[in-house]
PDB file of C-alpha atoms in Angstrom:
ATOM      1  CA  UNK A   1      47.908  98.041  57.853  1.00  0.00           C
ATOM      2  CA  UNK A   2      47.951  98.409  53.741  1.00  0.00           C
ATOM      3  CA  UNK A   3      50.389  96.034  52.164  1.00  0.00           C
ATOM      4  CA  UNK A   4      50.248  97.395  49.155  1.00  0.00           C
ATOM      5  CA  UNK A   5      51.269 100.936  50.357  1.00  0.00           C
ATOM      6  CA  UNK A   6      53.710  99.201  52.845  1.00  0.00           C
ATOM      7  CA  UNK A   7      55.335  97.220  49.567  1.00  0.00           C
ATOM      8  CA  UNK A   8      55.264 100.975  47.454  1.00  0.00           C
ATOM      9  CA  UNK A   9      57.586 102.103  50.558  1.00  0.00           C
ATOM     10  CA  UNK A  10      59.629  99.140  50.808  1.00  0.00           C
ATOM     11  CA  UNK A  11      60.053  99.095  46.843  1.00  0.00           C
ATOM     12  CA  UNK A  12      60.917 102.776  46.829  1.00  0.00           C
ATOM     13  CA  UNK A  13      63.547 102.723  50.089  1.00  0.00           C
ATOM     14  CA  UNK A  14      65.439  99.916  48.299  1.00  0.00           C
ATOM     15  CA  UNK A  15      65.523 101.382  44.947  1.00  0.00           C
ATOM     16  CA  UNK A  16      66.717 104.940  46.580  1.00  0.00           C
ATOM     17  CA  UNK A  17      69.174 103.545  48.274  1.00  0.00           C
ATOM     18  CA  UNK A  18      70.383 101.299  45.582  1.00  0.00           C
ATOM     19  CA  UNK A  19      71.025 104.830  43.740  1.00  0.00           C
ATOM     20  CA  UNK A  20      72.810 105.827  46.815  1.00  0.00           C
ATOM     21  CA  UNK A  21      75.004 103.114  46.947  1.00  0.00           C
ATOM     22  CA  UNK A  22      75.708 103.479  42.840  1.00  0.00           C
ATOM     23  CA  UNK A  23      76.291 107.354  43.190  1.00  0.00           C
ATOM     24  CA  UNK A  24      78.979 106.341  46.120  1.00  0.00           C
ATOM     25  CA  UNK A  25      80.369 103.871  44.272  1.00  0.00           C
ATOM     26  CA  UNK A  26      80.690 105.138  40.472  1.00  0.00           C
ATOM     27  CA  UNK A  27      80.854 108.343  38.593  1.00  0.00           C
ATOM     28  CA  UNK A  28      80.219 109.658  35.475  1.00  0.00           C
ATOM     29  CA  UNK A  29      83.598 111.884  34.279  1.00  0.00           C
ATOM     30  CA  UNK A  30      83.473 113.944  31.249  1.00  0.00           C
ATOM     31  CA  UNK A  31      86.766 114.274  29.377  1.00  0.00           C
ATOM     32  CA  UNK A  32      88.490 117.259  28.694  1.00  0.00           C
ATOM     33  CA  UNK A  33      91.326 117.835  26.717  1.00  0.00           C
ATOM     34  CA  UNK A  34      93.542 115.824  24.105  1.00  0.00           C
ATOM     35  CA  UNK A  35      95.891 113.566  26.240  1.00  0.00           C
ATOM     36  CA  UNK A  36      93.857 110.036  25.604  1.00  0.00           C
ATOM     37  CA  UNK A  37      93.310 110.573  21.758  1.00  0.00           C
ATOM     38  CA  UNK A  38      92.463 108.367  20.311  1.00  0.00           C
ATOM     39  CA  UNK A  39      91.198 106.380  22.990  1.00  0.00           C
ATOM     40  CA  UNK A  40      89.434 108.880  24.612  1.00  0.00           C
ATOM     41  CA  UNK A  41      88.808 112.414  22.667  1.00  0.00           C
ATOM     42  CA  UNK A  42      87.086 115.737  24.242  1.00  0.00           C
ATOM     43  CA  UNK A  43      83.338 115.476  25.363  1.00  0.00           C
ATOM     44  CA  UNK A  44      83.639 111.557  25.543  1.00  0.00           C
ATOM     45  CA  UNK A  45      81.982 110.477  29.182  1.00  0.00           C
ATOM     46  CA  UNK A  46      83.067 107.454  30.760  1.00  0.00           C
ATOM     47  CA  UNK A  47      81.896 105.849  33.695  1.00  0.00           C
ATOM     48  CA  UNK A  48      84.566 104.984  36.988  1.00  0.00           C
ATOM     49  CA  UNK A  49      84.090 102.804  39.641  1.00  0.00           C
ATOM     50  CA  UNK A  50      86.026 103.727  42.441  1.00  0.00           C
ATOM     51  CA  UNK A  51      88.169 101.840  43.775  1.00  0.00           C
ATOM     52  CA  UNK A  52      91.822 101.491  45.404  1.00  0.00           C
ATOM     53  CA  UNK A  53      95.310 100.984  43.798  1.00  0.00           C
ATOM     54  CA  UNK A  54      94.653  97.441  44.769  1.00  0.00           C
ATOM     55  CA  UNK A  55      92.184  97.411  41.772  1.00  0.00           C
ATOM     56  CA  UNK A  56      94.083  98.944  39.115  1.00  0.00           C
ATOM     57  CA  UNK A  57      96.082  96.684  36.334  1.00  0.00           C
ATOM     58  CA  UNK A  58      98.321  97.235  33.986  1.00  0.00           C
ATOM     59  CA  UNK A  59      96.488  98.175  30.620  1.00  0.00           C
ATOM     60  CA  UNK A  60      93.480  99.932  32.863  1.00  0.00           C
ATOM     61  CA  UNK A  61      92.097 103.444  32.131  1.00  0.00           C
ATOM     62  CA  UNK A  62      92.724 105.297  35.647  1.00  0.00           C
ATOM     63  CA  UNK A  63      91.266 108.796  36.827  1.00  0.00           C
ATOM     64  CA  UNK A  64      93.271 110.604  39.464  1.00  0.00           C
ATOM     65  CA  UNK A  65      94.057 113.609  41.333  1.00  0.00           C
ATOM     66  CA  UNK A  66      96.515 115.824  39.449  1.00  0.00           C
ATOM     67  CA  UNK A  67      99.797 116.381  41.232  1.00  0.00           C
ATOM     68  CA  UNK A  68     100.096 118.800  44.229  1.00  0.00           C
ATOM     69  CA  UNK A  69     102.386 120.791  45.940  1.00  0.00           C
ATOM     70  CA  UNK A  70     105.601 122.391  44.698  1.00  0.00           C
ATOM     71  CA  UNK A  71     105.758 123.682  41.060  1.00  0.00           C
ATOM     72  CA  UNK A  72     102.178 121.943  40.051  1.00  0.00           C
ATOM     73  CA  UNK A  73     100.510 124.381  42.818  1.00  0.00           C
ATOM     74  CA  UNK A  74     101.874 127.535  40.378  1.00  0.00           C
ATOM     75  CA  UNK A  75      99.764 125.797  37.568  1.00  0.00           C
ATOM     76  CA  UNK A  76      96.019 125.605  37.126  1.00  0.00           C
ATOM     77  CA  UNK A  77      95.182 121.689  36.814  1.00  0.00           C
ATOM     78  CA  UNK A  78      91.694 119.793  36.286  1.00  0.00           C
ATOM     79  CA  UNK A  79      90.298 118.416  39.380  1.00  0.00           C
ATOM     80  CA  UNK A  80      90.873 114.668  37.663  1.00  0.00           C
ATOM     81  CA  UNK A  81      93.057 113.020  34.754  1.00  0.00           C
ATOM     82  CA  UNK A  82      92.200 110.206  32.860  1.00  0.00           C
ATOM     83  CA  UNK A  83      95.223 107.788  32.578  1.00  0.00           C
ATOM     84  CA  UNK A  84      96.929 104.548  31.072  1.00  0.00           C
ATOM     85  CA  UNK A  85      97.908 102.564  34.096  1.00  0.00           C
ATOM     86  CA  UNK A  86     101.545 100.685  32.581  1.00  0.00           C
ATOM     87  CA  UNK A  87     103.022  99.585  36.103  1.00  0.00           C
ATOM     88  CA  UNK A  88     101.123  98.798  39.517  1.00  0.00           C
ATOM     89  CA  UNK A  89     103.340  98.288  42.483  1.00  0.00           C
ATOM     90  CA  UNK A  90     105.741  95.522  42.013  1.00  0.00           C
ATOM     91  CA  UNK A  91     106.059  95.814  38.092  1.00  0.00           C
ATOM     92  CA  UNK A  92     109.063  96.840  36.289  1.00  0.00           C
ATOM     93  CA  UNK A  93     109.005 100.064  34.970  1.00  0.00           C
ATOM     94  CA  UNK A  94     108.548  99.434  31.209  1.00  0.00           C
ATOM     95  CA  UNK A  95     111.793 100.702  29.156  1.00  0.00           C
ATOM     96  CA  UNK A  96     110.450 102.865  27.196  1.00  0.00           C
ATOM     97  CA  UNK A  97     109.328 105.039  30.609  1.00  0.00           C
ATOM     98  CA  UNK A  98     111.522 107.376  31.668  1.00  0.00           C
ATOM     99  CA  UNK A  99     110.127 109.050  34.863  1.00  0.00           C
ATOM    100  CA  UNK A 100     110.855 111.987  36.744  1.00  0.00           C
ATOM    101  CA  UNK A 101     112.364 109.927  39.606  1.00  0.00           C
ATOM    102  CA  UNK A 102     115.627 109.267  40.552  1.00  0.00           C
ATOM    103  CA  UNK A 103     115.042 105.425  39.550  1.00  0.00           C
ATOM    104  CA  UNK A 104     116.665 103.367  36.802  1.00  0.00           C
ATOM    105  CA  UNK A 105     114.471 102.087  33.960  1.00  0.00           C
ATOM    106  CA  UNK A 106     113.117  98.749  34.867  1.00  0.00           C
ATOM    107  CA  UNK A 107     113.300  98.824  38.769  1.00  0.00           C
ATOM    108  CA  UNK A 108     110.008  97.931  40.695  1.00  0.00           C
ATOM    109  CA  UNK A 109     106.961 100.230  41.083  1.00  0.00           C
ATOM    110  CA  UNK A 110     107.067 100.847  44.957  1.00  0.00           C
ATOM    111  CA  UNK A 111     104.512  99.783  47.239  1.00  0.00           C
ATOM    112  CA  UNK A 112     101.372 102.534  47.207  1.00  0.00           C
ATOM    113  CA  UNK A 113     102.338 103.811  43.748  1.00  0.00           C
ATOM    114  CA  UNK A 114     101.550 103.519  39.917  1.00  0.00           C
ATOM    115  CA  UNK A 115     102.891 104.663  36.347  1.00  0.00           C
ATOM    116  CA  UNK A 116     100.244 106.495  34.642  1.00  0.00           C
ATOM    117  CA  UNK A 117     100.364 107.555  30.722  1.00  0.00           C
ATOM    118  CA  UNK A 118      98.309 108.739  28.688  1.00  0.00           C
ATOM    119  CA  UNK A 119      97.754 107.933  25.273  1.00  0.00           C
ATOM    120  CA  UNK A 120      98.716 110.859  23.091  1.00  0.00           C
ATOM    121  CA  UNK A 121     101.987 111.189  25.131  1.00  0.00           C
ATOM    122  CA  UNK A 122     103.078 114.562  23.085  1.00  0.00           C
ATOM    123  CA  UNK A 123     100.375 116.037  24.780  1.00  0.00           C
ATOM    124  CA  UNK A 124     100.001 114.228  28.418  1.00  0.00           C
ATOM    125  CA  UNK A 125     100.683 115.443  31.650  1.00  0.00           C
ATOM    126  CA  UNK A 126     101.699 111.932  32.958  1.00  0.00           C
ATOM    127  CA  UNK A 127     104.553 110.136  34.892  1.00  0.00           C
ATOM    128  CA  UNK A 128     107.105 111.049  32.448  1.00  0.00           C
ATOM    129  CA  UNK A 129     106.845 114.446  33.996  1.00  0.00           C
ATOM    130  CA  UNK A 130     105.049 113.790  37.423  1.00  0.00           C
ATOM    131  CA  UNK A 131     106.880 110.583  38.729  1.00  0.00           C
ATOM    132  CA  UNK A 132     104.347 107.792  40.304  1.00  0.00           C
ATOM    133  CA  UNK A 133     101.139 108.909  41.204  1.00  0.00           C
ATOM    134  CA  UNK A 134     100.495 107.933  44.897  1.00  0.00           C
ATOM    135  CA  UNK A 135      97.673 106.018  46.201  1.00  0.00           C
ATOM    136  CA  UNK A 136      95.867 108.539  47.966  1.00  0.00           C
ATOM    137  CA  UNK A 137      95.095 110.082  44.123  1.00  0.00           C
ATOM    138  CA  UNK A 138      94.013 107.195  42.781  1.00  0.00           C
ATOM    139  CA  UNK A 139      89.760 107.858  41.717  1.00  0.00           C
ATOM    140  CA  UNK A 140      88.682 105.187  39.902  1.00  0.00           C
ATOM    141  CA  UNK A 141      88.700 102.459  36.919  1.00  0.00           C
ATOM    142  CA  UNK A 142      87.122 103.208  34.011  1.00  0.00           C
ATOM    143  CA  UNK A 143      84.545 100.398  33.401  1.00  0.00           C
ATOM    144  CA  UNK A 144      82.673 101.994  30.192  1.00  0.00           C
ATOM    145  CA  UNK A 145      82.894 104.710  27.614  1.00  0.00           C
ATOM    146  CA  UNK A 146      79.079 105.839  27.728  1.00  0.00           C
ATOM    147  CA  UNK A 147      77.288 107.228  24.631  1.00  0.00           C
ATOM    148  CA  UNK A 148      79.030 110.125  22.701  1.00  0.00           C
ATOM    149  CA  UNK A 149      77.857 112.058  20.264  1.00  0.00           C
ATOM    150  CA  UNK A 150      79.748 110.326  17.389  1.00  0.00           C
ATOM    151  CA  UNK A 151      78.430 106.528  17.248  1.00  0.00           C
ATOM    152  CA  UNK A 152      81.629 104.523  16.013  1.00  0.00           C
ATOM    153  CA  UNK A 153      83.407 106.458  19.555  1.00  0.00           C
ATOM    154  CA  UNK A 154      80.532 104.774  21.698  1.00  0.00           C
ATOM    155  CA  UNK A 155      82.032 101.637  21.771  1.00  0.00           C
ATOM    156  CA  UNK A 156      84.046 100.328  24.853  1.00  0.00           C
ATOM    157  CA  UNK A 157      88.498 100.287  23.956  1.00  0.00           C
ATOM    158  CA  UNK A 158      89.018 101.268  27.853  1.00  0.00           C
ATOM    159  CA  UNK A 159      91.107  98.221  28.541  1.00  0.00           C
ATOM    160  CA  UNK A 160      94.184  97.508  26.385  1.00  0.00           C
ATOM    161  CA  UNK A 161      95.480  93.726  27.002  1.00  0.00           C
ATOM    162  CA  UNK A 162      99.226  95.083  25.693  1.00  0.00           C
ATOM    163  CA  UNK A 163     100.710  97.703  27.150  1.00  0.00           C
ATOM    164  CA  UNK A 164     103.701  97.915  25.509  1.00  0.00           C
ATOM    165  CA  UNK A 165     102.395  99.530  22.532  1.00  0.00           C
ATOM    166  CA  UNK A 166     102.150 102.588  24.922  1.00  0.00           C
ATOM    167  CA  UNK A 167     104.339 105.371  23.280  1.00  0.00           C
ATOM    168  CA  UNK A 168     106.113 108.080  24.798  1.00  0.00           C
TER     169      UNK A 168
END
């Protein structure tokens, strides 16, 4: 037997399927649009790691699925939105959220559901409009804004520790 050709195979199946396991677990999103300035601006790339609603805090950057069914099937939607997570279930509603629900401002963020915001809320298809977003369309996290053509947008602002100072 040749160990050193034995190690090359060994090396290379755990590398391979250390990529595997990365590509499963994270992805690289590109964003589009205007609704996370200035967090966020067109052509930035973060990286999520996917996870469950479990995950997600208040203050988190969030990538869903876009609403479905009823009036948002007559519109065309990305496949993902990048989002300011302000509630997680069991937080109040924040005040200054009014959502398309039949709730009153401040009552709890049901099980299996989250408020999502965006930044630049003049131009965000959010929960102001959408309600909570469910579980089931809950992506990811972002961890990390990655390298952008502009150098002083490269660094990482994903994470805000207030979210109060969310407008709407």
């Amino acid at each position: 037997m040749n160990l050193p050709v034995v190690g090359a195979v060994l090396v290379t199946l755990t590398v391979g399927g250390g990529l595997v396991l990365a590509r499963q677990r994270y992805v690289v999103v590109t964003v589009a649009g205007v609704s996370m300035l200035p967090t966020l601006a067109a052509g930035d790339r973060v990286l999520v790691r996917r996870s469950a609603l479990a995950r997600v805090r208040a203050g988190d950057l969030v990538v869903s699925r876009p609403p479905a069914g009823g009036r948002w099937d007559a519109m065309t939607l990305p496949t993902w939105l990048i989002k300011r997570a302000v509630a997680v279930p069991g937080d109040p509603v924040p005040g200054h959220v009014v959502l398309d629900v039949p709730e009153e401002p401040g009552a709890p963020v049901p099980p299996g559901r989250v408020v999502l915001l965006g930044d630049n809320p003049d131009e965000s298809l959010d929960s102001r409009f959408c309600g909570y977003f469910r579980e089931n369309q809950i992506v990811g996290v972002v961890v990390r804004r990655l390298a952008h053509g502009d150098p002083a947008r490269s660094q990482n602002t994903t994470r805000r520790k207030d979210t109060s100072s969310c407008r709407t």
